[in-house]
Every structure is written in structure tokens, then in C-alpha cells.
Amino acid sequence: MSKKKYVYYFGDGKADGTGKMKDLLGGKGAGLANMVNLKFPVPSGFTITTEACNTYFASKKKYPGGMWDQVLANLKKVEKSMGAKLGDPKNPLLLSVRSGSKFSMPGMMDTVLNLGLNDTTLKALTAKTGNERFALDTYRRLITMFGSTVMGVDRMVFEKVLEAMKKKKGVEEDTDLNVDDLRVLVDKFKVIYRKETGKSFPKDPLQQLKLAINAVFDSWFGDRAVTYRNLNNIAHDLGTGVNVQAMVFGNMGENSGTGVGFTRDPSTGKKKFFAEYLIDAQGEDVVAGIRTPLHINEMKKKVPKAYKELDRIYNKLEKHYKDMQDIEFTVQEGKLYMLQTRVGKRTGAAALKIAIDMVKEGLIDKKEAVMRIDPDQLEQLMHPRIDPNFKYSALAQGLPASPGAAVGKVVFSAQDAEKAASKGEDVILVRPETSPEDIGGMDAAQGILTARGGMTSHAAVVARGMGKCCVAGCTALNIEEKKKSFWVGSTTVKEGDTITLNGTTGEVIIGTVPLVQPEMTGNFNTILKWADEFREMGIRANADTPADARAALKFGAEGIGLVRTEHMFFEGDRIKAFREMILSDDEAGRRKALKKILPMQRSDFAAIFKVMNGKPVTIRLLDPPLHEFLPKTDAELREIARELGVSFKKIKARNTALHEFNPMLGHRGCRLAITYPEIYEMQVQAIIEAACQVAKKGVKAIPEIMIPLIADVKEFTILNEMTVRIATAIEKKNKIKIPYDVGTMIEIARAAFLAHEIAPEADFYSFGTNDLTQTLFGLSRDDAGRFLPYYIEQGIFEVDPFISIDKKGVGALMRLAIDSSRKIKKNMKMGICGEQLDPDSVEFCDEIGLTYVSGSPYRLPVARLAAAQATLKKKGKKKAGSMA
Ligand code: PEP
Ligand code: MG
């Protein structure tokens, strides 16, 4: 028999809830073990490891050798500790069987409570507790949960019968049903079970246990768990642990109950216990949003001693973990039991506040605070909110479950949300309550509105994790799912009507309310300031206008990494002059048109230099394929013919001649300047003259002139010489020295392979990873959208290489280019200015040794944080390495 340990009894000594043990036991198992070690009241139990789960899948759903025996041996220990036995006809032990993986996946996997009940143990439970109502209530819960979770019966079949019973009796809550009602329900549920599964409800508690363990294992690859992991980038090979634990009962009357809570407010981060409680209920009722929970003060009133104990424990837990905890607990006849502790999910705003407060409280240091913030969460804080100057009246008020604001058309199912979103429509998903099956629709919607459930309901937790606006528990809403409408008082809202949600206040508003971008708060800037203290890589912005440059500075840019000069040619009269230039068939004609453009370019550059005073500005010379500028209509062509004083026919013929079959690989970038040098000459003149002009006013311009799309160093050499010649002449004329550099883009695969030939010639280079991806993959960046999503879905590509750097191919080539260049020029300035600025790509850029990253101004906060985390991780690894 295998000696491998697949089952750990809670508090087994070694199970201390950290590092490897968390991987092995899953978050829930590790937390429970840890709470036992801290001597908190935890019902006895054991954890089947994630390794057992993985082996189960690897061996065609067979338990690993010895696992079941270990389960039985540990069950004995639980029985001994609880003084009750599973299936015992006099003193039965009941069990909960719950999942728990390394990363919390709220509600995505399966749970079975009250396991061990059958007709015999039901009687014993009644006799033991003297509470037949409780025993029957527990039994009907088991049949429902076991039926739906383990056997796959639609839960609604049971719920409908329960609802019908409540309606018949004229009562609102399940707790208002009496013993006779429950007895009828149990019988009806057994019939449903048999009808739906073709089998009787299993009497043997050990068989129940085995089936429940299998169901939890199987739920690891359930649809909703897989979707959740895909959405959250969680690996599929981690497996889930299974926690088997003695039941304690929150449904034993008025002095029993169940609750969930966060040690700090997960929406705002305020240091205040944020919990909800349900009297006479089991945990599933809170999480599923079946009943709307009460404020935790109700617990204080009903069971003050248990509340005091909870207060002591949650404070200790937070100090122990040095982080905000998400806890679950149950009170059985006045006695508190802890059922879970884990690091709590929080909004971006709360994450910042908690991290900063914990530094002030001395619990963590600044580095830890910076590491704690998920860079994607920073983006939440840049989400829109309702214009504070706009006056509106709300239709209804729910709970402010996840902050921000959202406007969209109402839909009533997750599928409809996904369908509408795929057509580019903004929708608000309205549900009585959400369940894990709705996850795809929640992701697709702009906001989520539910009629039932509290601040810790599924909708609230998931929406906060997604950084999505959510109003939950809006009880005024009367949803008629079939009719696809809801009404509040005399107002009816139908599918397709527009509503606005205010997730910060919980308001639901009819129609479209104007939204504004949020100001960044003090906490936002504090974390970024700390991040800047640790990061090694520079941060620049891609910016084409003075307004972009100002935004770039606001978001922390240390320079501009890319000015795409062609964007300046589209405005007003410029496009006309530019068209004249490209349609001229001789140099003289081109020079005449370029003369018109020169003063415009010069003033553009001067304005950007003024904003960026003292910071480098990388200006890329003209790059895009010319067809982007060509006139599309005869009317436009006629006007140009008139301007140039040539015939329409001649212009039309020239226009046709300029047509290219594959413009992206055609006459563009430096190739234009090799054939028509006067274009770049004008641009260089404009740059250096602008720098001289602002220098006279005390502004320090630091231009970096960048030549795009080179494939061979000779292209660079020719254009570099031209640049220096023109710049030197202008410097001389103005008697001013401009600290300019000349460099190039590495965006053609050949240039990357030959970067070591370019490095000695160029002052810097910047990877254009948009074109580099295009040329290395051989796929058109303008057309790949048709099939790339399919490739991602099929797992052929892990990520869209235009969104996140393809490390294996494009990344490897970048590394090769950098390494070969640094051998020649150790401190060469190297950047990246493609669109890939996600945290993963930023970390990779740091790893391969880029000097800076550059991207859209609005993405810079995320990049600053990601860069700091990359440095800290690298240093952490080095330190661990040197200690080993
Ligand atoms: C690139 O190719 O990555 C780049 C930054 O240039 P553009 O997107 O303008 O081609
Ligand atoms: Mg490019």
C-alpha cells in the first residue's frame, strides 16, 4: 500500500497554512488547519489534498492508492473528537464536504452539507436535539444539495416546490414553515430525487461521502470553474482539495445562525468589521443570496457572547495573516465555530487603502504594500462614475455592492448579455440573483443588478473581483423573467430599455446619466510614488499632441517614447498639403507642398517640447503606408488637380499608380525617405528648428529622432547622415546646441536578428512590437481579428500577441537583439513602444533589460506598478538564491 499522505487532519502540526502546504491543502484547508493551530474553535475535520485530486484525474477518476483508507482513518478521528459516529442510529455525526483550491474561486465548485442523514439518522437527530423541525429542515437541505450538486438535478425543481409550499401557507421565509410542512417537503423531495435520477436517495452515509468527494473533485473541471480560471488566469493543473468536516448547525433556532464577514470593508477598505448574519440558517443561504442577511449588530443582540469571541478572533486573524480576511462562521445554540478564513477579495480602492493603512499600522512595509496591489485593479480606479453635477432621481435603491457606474440596455439572462456584448452593445444584466453559471454574462455586461442577496452574495463578490459596477439586493425590483421586464411601483422597464447603475450608492436610475472619469485619489498616488521608489525600468508614453503629453505627465511619464508624426497630417488643411506632396510626380512639386507643412510641424513639435520641458521626446519620422493618405473620391482628386494646376486625368493616374497590393509591407517607413529624402529632411528641420525656438524661451527640448521600419543597417546609416547634416546646419545657424539623439525602431524581424550591426551606429532603438509581431508571425495586424479569437479559444495561441508580448517567439527575438547589442554597447538606450503594456509584458521587458516601456498615457499607472513589482520579484528571487 502506498505510504503517500493524501489526507491531513486539521491542525496536523505541519499544516501551517503557508507556502507549499497551501498548494497541497488548498486555501480553505490551509486556513482551517491554521485556525486549529491558533486554537480557535473549528469543528474537527480533514483535508484530502489537491495532489489526490490531480492523481484522480490522471488515473481516469480512480482514487490514488491508500486515499480512501486514509479518509476512513481520519473519519474515525473526527468521530472520536465529536463523540458521534457517521450513520450511527443513536448519535449520528453529520459532515460537510467542501472544495478548496489554492486560489479562491467563490462559488465555482461544489459543496455538500448535512451529509450522513437518512431516515434512521433523521430520527436520531430529532431525538438528540429534541428539535424535529431542525432535523427535517436539515434533511430537506441535504436532499436538495446532494441532488443538485452530486447528481446534477436542476436545483430549481426543488426550489419551486419549496416556493409553492411557502405560497400555499402564505409565508415569506422558509423559517416560517412548520414541522408538518417540512415533513411533506422531505417526502416530495425524495420523490423528485427518484424521478430525476432514477435511483433512491442513498441511505448509506459512506456511499454519500464517496459520491460527494467525487463530485467536488469533478467540479474542478466543471464549466463554471474552467470559465472562472480562464477569466482569472489560474492554471488548470492545480486541482482542488476536499475538506470533510463535522457539521455544526446554524439552523437550530433563534440562538443559532450563520454569517460571513470581512475584517475590513471590501468596497472602501475602511478599518471596520464588515459582516452579515442570518438567524436560524445555514451558510449556503447567505452566499447564494436566498435570504437577505441582517447587519452584524443583530448577532451582537442575539448571541452577545459568541459575538465577543468573533470580535477577538477576527482581530487576531488579521494580525496573524497581516492582511484583510474573509471569514465564515456559524453559531450553534450560542457557541461560535469558525468555518473559514482566507485573504479577502477587494475593490481596487479598498486594496490601496488597506495596503497603505497596514503600512501605517506597522503590519507590512512599503515593498509588501506595492506587491499587494494587483496592477489590473488600479485600472478599476480609472473607471467612470456618475457626473457629480448631474441631478437625477433614482427609481430604486439597492446595496452598493461594487463601486463605479454603468449605463446600458437591460437584459435578463447571461446568454442575452453575452449575445448583445458580442455585437458591441453595452448592457446591464438584471437577475433575481446571480449564480456561478452567470459568470460569462457578468463578464460581458457593463454592470449587474440583482433583486436579492447581500453585500457578500455571489453577484457582489464576483463583480468586485471583476472591478465591475454592481447593485445587489434591490428588493423594490419585481422581475418577470418570462416577460423580460421588471417593474417598480408604476414604472415598467423592458428588455432593451436603458438604465444607469450607481454602484457606489446602490441607486438604479432610468435612462442615460452622464459619467465622468474619476480623479485619482491620494491613495492611488501614494502607491504609485512608492512603486516609483522601487522600479528600475523607465516609463514613457506614446503621445502625439500637447494634450496627450499633458495626460502622460499626469500619469507619471518620464518622457515620450513615441510621437507618431503622421497623426499630425490628418488635421484641417494639412491633409490637402500632404496629398499634394504625395501626388506630385517630381521632387520640386513635393518640396513645394512640404514647405506648406513645415511651419505646422514645427509648431506641433514646439508645443510638445514645451509641455515635456527637460524630458526626452522620441519623434518618429513618417511611417505609414501612403495609401492611408490618398484621396478616396474623384471630387477630392479634382480639387487637388486644381490646386496643383494639372489635369484630373493625370492626378487620377498617379493616384492609381500609388496603389499597393500589400501596403503594410510596401512603400512605407524609411523606404519612403530612401526614395524621397525631402520628406524626412523637412521633418528633421521642423524638429531641430522647434527645439531651437523653444530653447530661446528657456525650454529644454531633448529630441530623439527615430527612423522607422529599417531592415538593414545601411538604411539607417544613410538617413542618420542626412539627419545629422540638417541638424548641424540648423544648430549652426541658430548658434544653439540641441542635445538630440538619432535612433531607430526594431520592428522588422530581420532588423532584430541583425541588431548587433545596428547598435554601433544608432544612439538608441525602440522595439515596435506591433510590426515585429506582424512580421514575425506573418499575420496582418489589420486582419488578424477575424481569426485570432478562435486561435485563443482553441488554445493554439495562449494570448493575443498584439495584446500581450508573445514571449516564446517575439520575446525570444527581442532578447536576442538586446543581448547581441549590449555586448557591443553595454548601456545602450532601448525601449518598446508597441501596444503591449499589460503587467505580464511589462515584467518581461524588465527581465530582458529594456531601459523603458512606452504606451498609452492611461495605461501608465498599471505599467509603473507592474515595473516596480517586476523589480521587487527579481530582487526577492536573487535574495532567495543567495541564501540557498
Ligand atoms: C509598432 O509597430 O509597434 C509601432 C509602435 O508602430 P506603429 O504601431 O505605429 O506601426
Ligand atoms: Mg510600426
PDB file of C-alpha atoms in Angstrom, residues 738-826:
ATOM      1  CA  ILE A 738      20.493  70.722 -29.231  1.00  0.00           C
ATOM      2  CA  PRO A 739      21.014  67.528 -27.214  1.00  0.00           C
ATOM      3  CA  TYR A 740      19.421  65.296 -29.827  1.00  0.00           C
ATOM      4  CA  ASP A 741      19.874  61.578 -30.495  1.00  0.00           C
ATOM      5  CA  VAL A 742      19.198  59.587 -33.629  1.00  0.00           C
ATOM      6  CA  GLY A 743      17.931  56.051 -33.339  1.00  0.00           C
ATOM      7  CA  THR A 744      15.708  53.533 -34.971  1.00  0.00           C
ATOM      8  CA  MET A 745      12.844  51.155 -34.485  1.00  0.00           C
ATOM      9  CA  ILE A 746      13.355  47.443 -34.364  1.00  0.00           C
ATOM     10  CA  GLU A 747      10.109  46.223 -35.857  1.00  0.00           C
ATOM     11  CA  ILE A 748      11.137  44.077 -38.817  1.00  0.00           C
ATOM     12  CA  ALA A 749      12.314  40.598 -37.869  1.00  0.00           C
ATOM     13  CA  ARG A 750      15.485  40.972 -39.944  1.00  0.00           C
ATOM     14  CA  ALA A 751      16.482  44.113 -38.080  1.00  0.00           C
ATOM     15  CA  ALA A 752      16.067  42.253 -34.798  1.00  0.00           C
ATOM     16  CA  PHE A 753      18.350  39.443 -35.977  1.00  0.00           C
ATOM     17  CA  LEU A 754      20.915  41.996 -37.082  1.00  0.00           C
ATOM     18  CA  ALA A 755      20.517  44.384 -34.151  1.00  0.00           C
ATOM     19  CA  HIS A 756      24.220  43.969 -33.320  1.00  0.00           C
ATOM     20  CA  GLU A 757      25.020  45.617 -36.658  1.00  0.00           C
ATOM     21  CA  ILE A 758      22.679  48.500 -35.916  1.00  0.00           C
ATOM     22  CA  ALA A 759      23.733  49.081 -32.310  1.00  0.00           C
ATOM     23  CA  PRO A 760      27.146  50.658 -33.095  1.00  0.00           C
ATOM     24  CA  GLU A 761      25.504  53.155 -35.461  1.00  0.00           C
ATOM     25  CA  ALA A 762      22.394  54.178 -33.506  1.00  0.00           C
ATOM     26  CA  ASP A 763      22.103  56.174 -30.271  1.00  0.00           C
ATOM     27  CA  PHE A 764      19.063  54.118 -29.268  1.00  0.00           C
ATOM     28  CA  TYR A 765      16.433  51.796 -30.550  1.00  0.00           C
ATOM     29  CA  SER A 766      12.854  51.042 -29.673  1.00  0.00           C
ATOM     30  CA  PHE A 767      11.009  47.813 -30.352  1.00  0.00           C
ATOM     31  CA  GLY A 768       7.884  48.339 -32.415  1.00  0.00           C
ATOM     32  CA  THR A 769       6.239  45.178 -31.209  1.00  0.00           C
ATOM     33  CA  ASN A 770       3.113  45.762 -33.266  1.00  0.00           C
ATOM     34  CA  ASP A 771       5.006  45.434 -36.526  1.00  0.00           C
ATOM     35  CA  LEU A 772       7.525  42.995 -35.076  1.00  0.00           C
ATOM     36  CA  THR A 773       4.648  40.681 -34.124  1.00  0.00           C
ATOM     37  CA  GLN A 774       3.108  41.196 -37.545  1.00  0.00           C
ATOM     38  CA  THR A 775       6.310  40.408 -39.410  1.00  0.00           C
ATOM     39  CA  LEU A 776       7.438  37.532 -37.222  1.00  0.00           C
ATOM     40  CA  PHE A 777       4.084  35.759 -37.183  1.00  0.00           C
ATOM     41  CA  GLY A 778       3.445  36.711 -40.790  1.00  0.00           C
ATOM     42  CA  LEU A 779      -0.038  37.877 -39.901  1.00  0.00           C
ATOM     43  CA  SER A 780      -1.616  41.170 -40.772  1.00  0.00           C
ATOM     44  CA  ARG A 781      -2.336  43.327 -37.740  1.00  0.00           C
ATOM     45  CA  ASP A 782      -5.350  44.777 -39.543  1.00  0.00           C
ATOM     46  CA  ASP A 783      -6.936  41.466 -40.468  1.00  0.00           C
ATOM     47  CA  ALA A 784      -5.935  39.052 -37.713  1.00  0.00           C
ATOM     48  CA  GLY A 785      -9.020  39.995 -35.669  1.00  0.00           C
ATOM     49  CA  ARG A 786     -11.023  37.617 -37.864  1.00  0.00           C
ATOM     50  CA  PHE A 787      -9.334  34.508 -36.640  1.00  0.00           C
ATOM     51  CA  LEU A 788      -7.201  35.339 -33.599  1.00  0.00           C
ATOM     52  CA  PRO A 789     -10.068  34.986 -31.089  1.00  0.00           C
ATOM     53  CA  TYR A 790     -10.647  31.493 -32.453  1.00  0.00           C
ATOM     54  CA  TYR A 791      -6.968  30.679 -32.029  1.00  0.00           C
ATOM     55  CA  ILE A 792      -7.097  31.793 -28.404  1.00  0.00           C
ATOM     56  CA  GLU A 793     -10.279  29.837 -27.741  1.00  0.00           C
ATOM     57  CA  GLN A 794      -8.705  26.702 -29.223  1.00  0.00           C
ATOM     58  CA  GLY A 795      -5.580  27.224 -27.148  1.00  0.00           C
ATOM     59  CA  ILE A 796      -3.361  27.431 -30.261  1.00  0.00           C
ATOM     60  CA  PHE A 797      -2.087  30.783 -29.008  1.00  0.00           C
ATOM     61  CA  GLU A 798      -2.121  31.361 -25.287  1.00  0.00           C
ATOM     62  CA  VAL A 799      -2.616  35.105 -25.656  1.00  0.00           C
ATOM     63  CA  ASP A 800      -3.358  37.549 -28.425  1.00  0.00           C
ATOM     64  CA  PRO A 801       0.205  38.575 -29.341  1.00  0.00           C
ATOM     65  CA  PHE A 802      -0.974  42.103 -30.134  1.00  0.00           C
ATOM     66  CA  ILE A 803      -2.269  42.455 -26.562  1.00  0.00           C
ATOM     67  CA  SER A 804       0.483  40.696 -24.621  1.00  0.00           C
ATOM     68  CA  ILE A 805       4.007  40.008 -25.878  1.00  0.00           C
ATOM     69  CA  ASP A 806       4.457  36.531 -27.314  1.00  0.00           C
ATOM     70  CA  LYS A 807       7.424  35.635 -25.134  1.00  0.00           C
ATOM     71  CA  LYS A 808       8.267  32.435 -26.931  1.00  0.00           C
ATOM     72  CA  GLY A 809       8.688  33.969 -30.371  1.00  0.00           C
ATOM     73  CA  VAL A 810       8.680  37.765 -30.431  1.00  0.00           C
ATOM     74  CA  GLY A 811      10.077  37.900 -26.903  1.00  0.00           C
ATOM     75  CA  ALA A 812      12.904  35.498 -27.698  1.00  0.00           C
ATOM     76  CA  LEU A 813      13.846  37.602 -30.699  1.00  0.00           C
ATOM     77  CA  MET A 814      13.823  40.772 -28.573  1.00  0.00           C
ATOM     78  CA  ARG A 815      16.093  39.066 -26.060  1.00  0.00           C
ATOM     79  CA  LEU A 816      18.464  38.024 -28.824  1.00  0.00           C
ATOM     80  CA  ALA A 817      18.555  41.577 -30.219  1.00  0.00           C
ATOM     81  CA  ILE A 818      19.186  43.098 -26.788  1.00  0.00           C
ATOM     82  CA  ASP A 819      21.859  40.612 -25.742  1.00  0.00           C
ATOM     83  CA  SER A 820      23.766  40.896 -29.003  1.00  0.00           C
ATOM     84  CA  SER A 821      23.588  44.711 -28.914  1.00  0.00           C
ATOM     85  CA  ARG A 822      24.588  45.038 -25.265  1.00  0.00           C
ATOM     86  CA  LYS A 823      27.735  43.036 -25.982  1.00  0.00           C
ATOM     87  CA  ILE A 824      28.754  45.896 -28.221  1.00  0.00           C
ATOM     88  CA  LYS A 825      27.176  48.821 -26.390  1.00  0.00           C
ATOM     89  CA  LYS A 826      26.572  47.894 -22.773  1.00  0.00           C
TER      90      LYS A 826
END
